[in-house]
Amino acid sequence: MADRQDRRVAVFGAGYIGLVTGACLAELGHRVVVRDIDPGKVRTLQAGDVPIYEPGLGDMIARNKERLRFTLDIGEALEGAEVAYVCVDTPPSVSGDADLSRVWSVVRSLAGAAHLRAVVVKSTVPVGTGARARAALDEAGLTGTGYVSNPEFTAEGRAVSDFMHPDRIVIGADDPAAGALVAELHEGIDAPVVTMDVRSAEMVKLAANALLATRISFANEIATLCENTGADVTEVLGAVGLDHRLGPHFLRPGIGWGGSCFPKDSEALRQLASNTGFHPMLLSAVIDVNNIQKRRAIQRLKDVLGDLAGREIALLGMAFKPGTDDMREAPSTVLASRLAAEGAHVRCWDPLARHDKAEPWLSATRYASPEEAMGGADAAVVVTEWPQLKDVDWTRAATAMRQPVLFDGRNLLDPVRMRELGFTYMSVGRP
């Protein structure tokens, strides 16, 4: 058997998952070629720059430049490769099903690469995709190439750490030798390797994200009940989370979940269930609660300001979470759209997010600091819990606003202090 350090790996897709996968496999000692179809992205990576913001990723790519290359050429990526990773995106289609067109494009491009020992799909796909992929590989002449489902469990903002220090490595294989090879690629990572059939591995990612989304939606429902009864959700869920059977993780209310995984995967799982003739009542409620939560902030502002037409509203934070520039399914996009529909003018601040192509933001005015965004505003909304917001001079902000109205959608600030500073202060589930 070849030495682990000599493994050749092709990674298809240079998005969040592809870049992190390629960089981390190179860090583990493998020789990796990442292939993408976007010439601009490939040129950027070849020049040593990283087109996305992910802590630690740029340094890791630079550190492994002798083992990590980027290309547009399929042949270059596959030359000598033993394993091909499929890391392309699978966005929702018009029907709500996952759009697998990019996955099938990669699979078709492997035709003739019979030297591959394994094709590994990290993209999040519906259960049953592996069986179709197996048939497609056989049709492409790769009957001796194993198929492996190796779902990713990385969170943006800590994706590198999550890959190198995971809770588990899930491997679903139709061929034990291919599964063992993928496990070997991860040598050097201290985590349990959980092996199973392909269909079960495909379900793990969807089920895990759906459960996390459920905890957040549950926290938001309890927060609304606390608002209606005078209880403090921080105290309530803090005590609930001390139960060893439950734990505190993802029991934080807020303005709603977003990003590239929770909305897409929850909807994909609901659609998958519907396609089998089963209506997932709990999952549907989880999604509905989240959709409503994003809009409740607008009603809270209207409760104080009345008609929002002509009002200046500052949204503090645009990315769906701190530590990333990702705007996919960010709650801020819903808020911006709803405010515009109410006739308000939207101001915004975020240290990283790019909104040049996000339609709800085209009419918004972006500011370089939270203080500038709030100057002259009728109200402000904390949308993303950026740590910089804790360092804002809120005394000056209160005097600089036309009306010191603040809705803290992340419960980031102290209610007593904010009211002492003169704010009409609202938060989620706190009296």
Steps between C-alpha positions, in 0.01 A plus 500: 500500500626848410610723784221724628705807417491410131123492451382703202159662540282698257244736650219629278363835615686794652222631723498490880498122524734432209764747611491387862508133397790554261702710741448265794587189299819675389568586864471128576777434248313415180557651157183677394377666183182707532306549179234766443316632194531869596811648330504804726488291816777271376721794403447653844600175671800448273616850594495402867180682596187342647164615355306426820552597861561205728732533803823305457427388144733745325791412727441128449490536122822703504669251731420212267566666165740221400226240544195700391422621148200657328390447142222532244617184324327170582790296365748681722283438806458130426855422393630234739212556743385207711201682648263762358299713743175658381454827691267699275193681625149351483262798520121460519328461164167658407321190633684523832711194428878525508643600162756228431599622153851593613545161669402316181726727296797396714406132486476514119838672482661199669430275202817313408670565835496130587816546707290665773459276801219703653259781419402682820198729521518767769223708344173478691271284287161328541489145629524268201743714303775247559309226320455724196863606516610137517305426181646810332855399592442152361365652180810721480724194516599534867366162612811442713478839672334504842236755593513668842273746677708712738274784619654816640412646838688829481357833613599817321733709709661188647504263203875430513485415869190286449673298227818444697326444837160348419258326732490208256593397147207336324578262215231324300643265239378244250847344506694433823834565329386845382368581846830395657690719254296806596554422868874479430494845340390636838786345697642761731152617606399389849132416460284188483441363151139389463438266207158417359313444177482779243133587552543536876806723455300722264227530763737587786582850372138592432384362834775674698428842351124452539545422870719805555244716319229347718680605817529859376135519396400351836705768677325767295154364584587497870630857463165613361321329789734676742417835344128426542531386860777722640755222543865547398605259226866536591433370849257235378717346229813541708346272761360262237844465343651386831306176468761241395243338273459819300807721522519871413597478133280689251251600769544870430207701366558764240383644174498168316745257344648533154813415306580242235400190699209526742241651260605288203540173687180538703302574187672215315410256777140620499487462123657156522230395746225645281633310200449176695142592586579601858422842645764589764288706739774582750752603236241712321425680826873557561530669160184705549612625841828618350328680214270681740785587738680706236188710449414554865776760524313720253184481710696584814627817328148589384372458854728786604530716187165440335511538122852429372461693175779756473677369810877451508578154637856378567569128475811411697642188341424351160679163488294211632745452789816668632837386369385462140418715198225261387165658415321183395154486664612767747212631716617850407378448143147432622511803731631724223228384260223544756622845604515609137149367448386711797652808337797533737852585391755240604844582633743217566835412649705180496878456522518222241178430310480581131157614388575625149301215345236457770181650359345618830812706563518683167311803637663491844773737613805335647708665771853436622408474868196425716511854639480651151214270404301607807563873462162662428316165498153448644588151620775240489486121494780272619483229232839328527678461834831650390724552807575853376149600602588455866766770460269760349474827690130454561472826693602695191289274279188581702553874461591468131181313407186685406318266737698265725300186420696174501381148431769256613428195287785301655466594869855630476467802730398558860136618519541699821803692375345574160187643661712706738670650194160614371420228250156362439649155516342175381649152485391140443317337791631731772269728701 
